[in-house]
Amino acid sequence: MGLSLEEGAGIVMERWCKVRPGEKVLILSDECHVEESMAMWTAADQRGTEVTLVTIQEHRSHPGKVLHSMADFVLHHDLVVGATNFSILTNRIVKQVLSRGGRFLSLPLSNGKGPPALTLDFMDMDPAEAERTGRGMLEALRQAESVRVTTALGTDLRFGKRGRTPGLFNGLADQPGKAGSSSFEIYIGIEETVTTGRAVVDGSLGYLGRPETPIQLTFRQGRLVEIGGEAGEGLRRYMNSFGDRGIYVAGELGIGLNKISRCKGNCYIEDESTFTTFHIGMGRNLALGGVHDAAGHFDLVFQFPTIYADDILIMKDGFPVV
């Protein structure tokens, strides 16, 4: 059925960010998403904030040095909304925003040739329900030192999380020092040298969309070391386009919590937040509790996982059991 742009923008500013009169709000967007960013500007303005919209060239939002060149200006705001085509959540400047008591909302708007992401049904997911859905899994993961994930297609991976604290995104960026994301998920900035095993990615290749056929991947000591056959050629080219071998590091383990989302390979943020999926965030994980910097971050999405926190079963074929 879908939402109007005004409804989607209202969800962002009122339900998720809970903006207040007099707050300084910065919407950082790009030339591909002027209509959506203007709708959010209007929603923030109607709620009495001092709102500024900065639009940058689309190719520079990935993530681009532009953020660092304007750091003093960015840090002057109470709330920063990253509404670019690509996610900038893991950028170093986000940590600076949070450390100063600001809030940050990651709102990547990439949706291929589809309608604006703000108008998609998944935006209307209840944050409280997502938190309830993930609560038991999150608690078990906090106690664990390692995570094992398998799927019926042959994925069998082990991740390390010693010294790493998992968190939960459900849209909310409503408290000082808090980062939120439109991807409703449990996230872990995993140990960067531990991820090992085989994976068969069948859900989404991040910004590349859904693979035509599942792609075999091999991880060893934290790195993606093999991408299978001709089916993986597009993924290989995309990863090499970063010009940084750091993109081959597995930096994040995520578990989708949005029951309205559908993993169709069209909308990046909808794919990775889909309930009954998990994803591996490749590359930078600085704002997720990790220590790895790289030229970018994107997610590989897998469907219907079985997940163990140490030896405790927390998800069976995509559905929580705790």
Short mmCIF file of N, CA, C and O in Angstrom, two decimals, residues 35 52 58 71 80 118 195 197 210 228 231 288 298:
data_model
loop_
_atom_site.label_atom_id
_atom_site.label_comp_id
_atom_site.label_asym_id
_atom_site.label_seq_id
_atom_site.Cartn_x
_atom_site.Cartn_y
_atom_site.Cartn_z
N GLU A 35 14.00 15.15 -3.11
CA GLU A 35 12.58 15.14 -2.73
C GLU A 35 12.38 14.58 -1.33
O GLU A 35 11.66 15.17 -0.50
N THR A 52 18.82 22.38 9.02
CA THR A 52 19.66 22.70 7.87
C THR A 52 19.76 21.47 6.99
O THR A 52 19.90 20.35 7.48
N GLU A 58 26.28 12.81 -5.26
CA GLU A 58 25.98 11.43 -4.89
C GLU A 58 27.23 10.58 -4.79
O GLU A 58 27.40 9.82 -3.86
N ALA A 71 33.66 18.81 9.41
CA ALA A 71 33.45 18.23 10.73
C ALA A 71 32.97 19.24 11.76
O ALA A 71 32.04 18.96 12.53
N VAL A 80 21.99 14.63 13.69
CA VAL A 80 22.44 14.53 12.31
C VAL A 80 21.75 13.32 11.68
O VAL A 80 21.79 12.22 12.22
N LEU A 118 11.44 6.29 1.72
CA LEU A 118 10.58 6.81 2.79
C LEU A 118 9.12 6.40 2.62
O LEU A 118 8.35 6.45 3.58
N THR A 195 36.37 -14.51 11.96
CA THR A 195 35.34 -15.13 11.11
C THR A 195 35.94 -16.17 10.17
O THR A 195 36.85 -15.87 9.39
N GLY A 197 34.92 -19.95 7.83
CA GLY A 197 33.96 -20.93 7.35
C GLY A 197 33.45 -20.64 5.96
O GLY A 197 33.97 -19.79 5.23
N ARG A 210 19.81 -8.49 -5.40
CA ARG A 210 19.72 -9.93 -5.17
C ARG A 210 20.55 -10.70 -6.20
O ARG A 210 20.47 -10.40 -7.41
N GLY A 228 32.96 -17.46 -5.10
CA GLY A 228 32.83 -18.56 -6.03
C GLY A 228 32.40 -18.21 -7.44
O GLY A 228 31.40 -17.52 -7.64
N ALA A 231 29.27 -16.62 -10.96
CA ALA A 231 28.16 -15.97 -10.27
C ALA A 231 28.64 -14.85 -9.36
O ALA A 231 27.90 -13.90 -9.08
N LEU A 288 30.10 0.52 15.28
CA LEU A 288 29.35 -0.67 15.69
C LEU A 288 30.05 -1.42 16.81
O LEU A 288 29.69 -2.55 17.13
N PHE A 298 29.40 -2.42 3.45
CA PHE A 298 28.16 -2.87 2.84
C PHE A 298 27.84 -4.27 3.35
O PHE A 298 28.70 -4.94 3.92
#
